[in-house]
């Protein structure tokens, strides 16, 4: 029988979102429900509706937080570095984030990149800005840097998925990853 957590003294939207982030990394995106999260918080599902409107509201808020965290992370690690070094540390940080926060990463990659929510759409586009800024340092114009950022994200996401699903078991993934990122950087320099 599962041990029920101690009832929290005071719920807030922030506490619920933070709990949802932790829940995601432990249980996964598909397991996130209002009742499952309420159980983790030691309360009943209806209590959460005083702070979140719906499961969709909670999931949107969680995804917005994850996007913000990724933007902050990429901006921080890339700041003040040469373009090649910035590409490497940003790629490594992205990969590390995916491995350390698999549920959050799943939330990030499940989000639509467009839609009827202008704030959400703006946030998803902003997630590319730190990478675009670094890639622009290779002399790429805005459009070329945008497409190069899509290439960068495609390579990182593909690699992470292959790694996380076990396709690369038995391979020195660190060496393969480093070589891949260096080839990406060399390709940026040669444009």
Coordinates of C-alpha atoms in Angstrom, one line a residue:
X1 CA 0.0 0.0 0.0
X2 CA 1.4 3.4 -1.0
X3 CA 2.1 5.8 1.8
X4 CA 0.1 9.0 1.5
X5 CA 2.1 12.2 1.8
X6 CA 1.5 14.5 4.7
X7 CA -1.2 17.1 4.0
X8 CA 0.4 20.3 2.9
X9 CA -0.4 23.3 5.1
X10 CA -1.2 25.8 2.3
X11 CA -1.6 25.2 -1.4
X12 CA -0.7 27.8 -4.0
X13 CA -0.5 27.8 -7.8
X14 CA 3.3 28.0 -7.5
X15 CA 3.4 25.0 -5.1
X16 CA 1.1 23.0 -7.4
X17 CA 3.2 23.7 -10.5
X18 CA 6.4 22.9 -8.7
X19 CA 4.9 19.6 -7.5
X20 CA 3.7 18.9 -11.0
X21 CA 7.3 19.3 -12.3
X22 CA 8.6 16.9 -9.8
X23 CA 5.7 14.5 -10.5
X24 CA 6.5 14.6 -14.3
X25 CA 10.1 13.5 -13.8
X26 CA 9.1 10.7 -11.6
X27 CA 5.9 9.4 -13.2
X28 CA 5.8 10.9 -16.7
X29 CA 3.5 13.1 -18.8
X30 CA 0.7 10.6 -19.3
X31 CA 0.4 10.0 -15.5
X32 CA -0.1 13.6 -14.7
X33 CA -3.7 14.0 -13.6
X34 CA -5.3 16.4 -11.1
X35 CA -6.1 13.5 -8.7
X36 CA -2.7 11.9 -9.0
X37 CA -1.0 15.2 -8.2
X38 CA -3.5 15.9 -5.4
X39 CA -2.6 12.6 -3.9
X40 CA 1.1 13.5 -4.0
X41 CA 0.3 16.8 -2.3
X42 CA -1.8 15.0 0.4
X43 CA -5.1 16.5 -0.6
X44 CA -8.1 15.9 -2.8
X45 CA -8.4 16.8 -6.4
X46 CA -11.1 19.5 -5.9
X47 CA -8.7 21.4 -3.7
X48 CA -6.3 22.0 -6.6
X49 CA -9.1 23.6 -8.6
X50 CA -8.9 26.6 -6.3
X51 CA -5.5 27.3 -7.9
X52 CA -5.6 25.8 -11.4
X53 CA -8.6 25.9 -13.7
X54 CA -8.2 22.5 -15.3
X55 CA -5.7 19.8 -16.2
X56 CA -5.1 21.6 -19.5
X57 CA -4.4 24.8 -17.5
X58 CA -1.9 23.0 -15.3
X59 CA -0.2 21.3 -18.3
X60 CA 0.1 24.6 -20.2
X61 CA 1.6 26.3 -17.1
X62 CA 4.1 23.5 -16.6
X63 CA 5.1 23.7 -20.3
X64 CA 5.5 27.4 -20.1
X65 CA 7.7 27.0 -17.0
X66 CA 9.8 24.3 -18.8
X67 CA 10.3 26.5 -21.8
X68 CA 11.4 29.4 -19.5
X69 CA 13.8 27.1 -17.7
X70 CA 15.3 25.9 -21.0
X71 CA 15.7 29.4 -22.3
X72 CA 17.4 30.5 -19.1
X73 CA 19.7 27.5 -19.1
X74 CA 20.8 27.9 -22.7
X75 CA 21.3 31.6 -22.3
X76 CA 23.4 31.2 -19.1
X77 CA 25.7 28.5 -20.4
X78 CA 26.2 30.1 -23.8
X79 CA 26.9 33.6 -22.6
X80 CA 30.5 35.0 -23.1
X81 CA 31.8 32.0 -25.1
X82 CA 33.2 31.6 -28.5
X83 CA 30.6 30.3 -31.0
X84 CA 32.1 26.7 -31.1
X85 CA 32.4 26.5 -27.3
X86 CA 28.9 27.9 -26.9
X87 CA 27.4 25.4 -29.3
X88 CA 29.1 22.6 -27.4
X89 CA 28.0 23.7 -23.9
X90 CA 24.5 24.5 -25.1
X91 CA 24.2 21.0 -26.7
X92 CA 25.6 19.4 -23.6
X93 CA 23.3 21.3 -21.3
X94 CA 20.3 20.4 -23.5
X95 CA 21.2 16.7 -23.4
X96 CA 21.8 16.8 -19.6
X97 CA 18.5 18.5 -19.0
X98 CA 16.7 15.8 -21.0
X99 CA 18.4 13.0 -19.0
X100 CA 17.9 14.7 -15.6
X101 CA 14.4 15.8 -16.2
X102 CA 12.8 13.3 -18.6
X103 CA 9.2 14.2 -17.7
X104 CA 9.9 17.9 -18.2
X105 CA 11.7 17.2 -21.4
X106 CA 8.6 15.2 -22.6
X107 CA 6.4 18.2 -21.7
X108 CA 8.8 20.4 -23.8
X109 CA 8.8 18.2 -26.8
X110 CA 5.0 17.5 -26.8
X111 CA 4.0 21.1 -27.1
X112 CA 2.7 22.4 -30.3
X113 CA 4.9 25.1 -31.8
X114 CA 1.9 27.2 -32.9
X115 CA -1.8 27.3 -32.3
X116 CA -4.4 29.6 -30.8
X117 CA -2.4 30.7 -27.8
X118 CA -0.3 33.7 -28.7
X119 CA 1.6 33.7 -25.3
X120 CA 2.5 30.1 -25.6
X121 CA 3.4 30.5 -29.3
X122 CA 5.7 33.4 -28.4
X123 CA 7.3 31.3 -25.6
X124 CA 8.1 28.4 -27.9
X125 CA 9.7 30.7 -30.5
X126 CA 11.7 32.4 -27.7
X127 CA 13.2 29.0 -26.8
X128 CA 15.2 29.2 -30.0
X129 CA 16.5 32.7 -29.4
X130 CA 19.6 31.7 -27.3
X131 CA 20.7 29.3 -30.0
X132 CA 20.0 31.7 -32.8
X133 CA 22.1 34.3 -31.1
X134 CA 25.1 32.0 -30.9
X135 CA 24.6 30.8 -34.5
X136 CA 24.4 34.4 -35.7
X137 CA 28.0 34.7 -34.5
X138 CA 29.0 32.4 -37.3
X139 CA 27.9 35.2 -39.7
X140 CA 24.5 33.7 -40.5
X141 CA 21.7 36.2 -41.3
X142 CA 18.5 36.0 -39.3
X143 CA 16.8 33.5 -41.6
X144 CA 19.8 31.3 -42.0
X145 CA 20.4 31.3 -38.2
X146 CA 16.7 30.4 -37.6
X147 CA 17.0 27.4 -39.9
X148 CA 20.4 26.4 -38.4
X149 CA 18.7 26.5 -35.0
X150 CA 16.1 24.1 -36.2
X151 CA 18.9 21.8 -37.5
X152 CA 20.6 22.1 -34.1
X153 CA 17.4 21.2 -32.2
X154 CA 16.6 18.3 -34.6
X155 CA 20.0 16.9 -34.0
X156 CA 19.9 17.3 -30.3
X157 CA 16.4 15.9 -30.0
X158 CA 17.1 13.0 -32.3
X159 CA 20.2 12.1 -30.4
X160 CA 18.5 12.4 -27.0
X161 CA 15.6 10.2 -28.1
X162 CA 17.9 7.5 -29.5
X163 CA 19.9 7.6 -26.3
X164 CA 17.0 7.5 -23.9
X165 CA 15.2 4.7 -25.7
X166 CA 18.3 2.4 -25.6
X167 CA 19.0 2.4 -29.3
X168 CA 22.6 3.4 -28.5
X169 CA 23.3 0.9 -25.8
X170 CA 26.8 -0.4 -26.1
X171 CA 28.1 2.7 -27.9
X172 CA 30.3 5.4 -26.5
X173 CA 27.5 8.0 -26.7
X174 CA 29.7 10.8 -25.2
X175 CA 32.2 10.5 -28.0
X176 CA 29.5 10.2 -30.7
X177 CA 27.7 13.2 -29.2
X178 CA 30.8 15.3 -29.1
X179 CA 31.7 14.4 -32.7
X180 CA 28.1 15.3 -33.9
X181 CA 28.2 18.7 -32.2
X182 CA 31.6 19.5 -33.6
X183 CA 30.4 18.6 -37.1
X184 CA 27.4 20.9 -36.6
X185 CA 29.7 23.7 -35.5
X186 CA 32.0 23.1 -38.5
X187 CA 29.0 23.2 -40.8
X188 CA 28.1 26.6 -39.3
X189 CA 31.6 28.0 -39.8
X190 CA 31.6 26.8 -43.5
X191 CA 28.3 28.5 -44.4

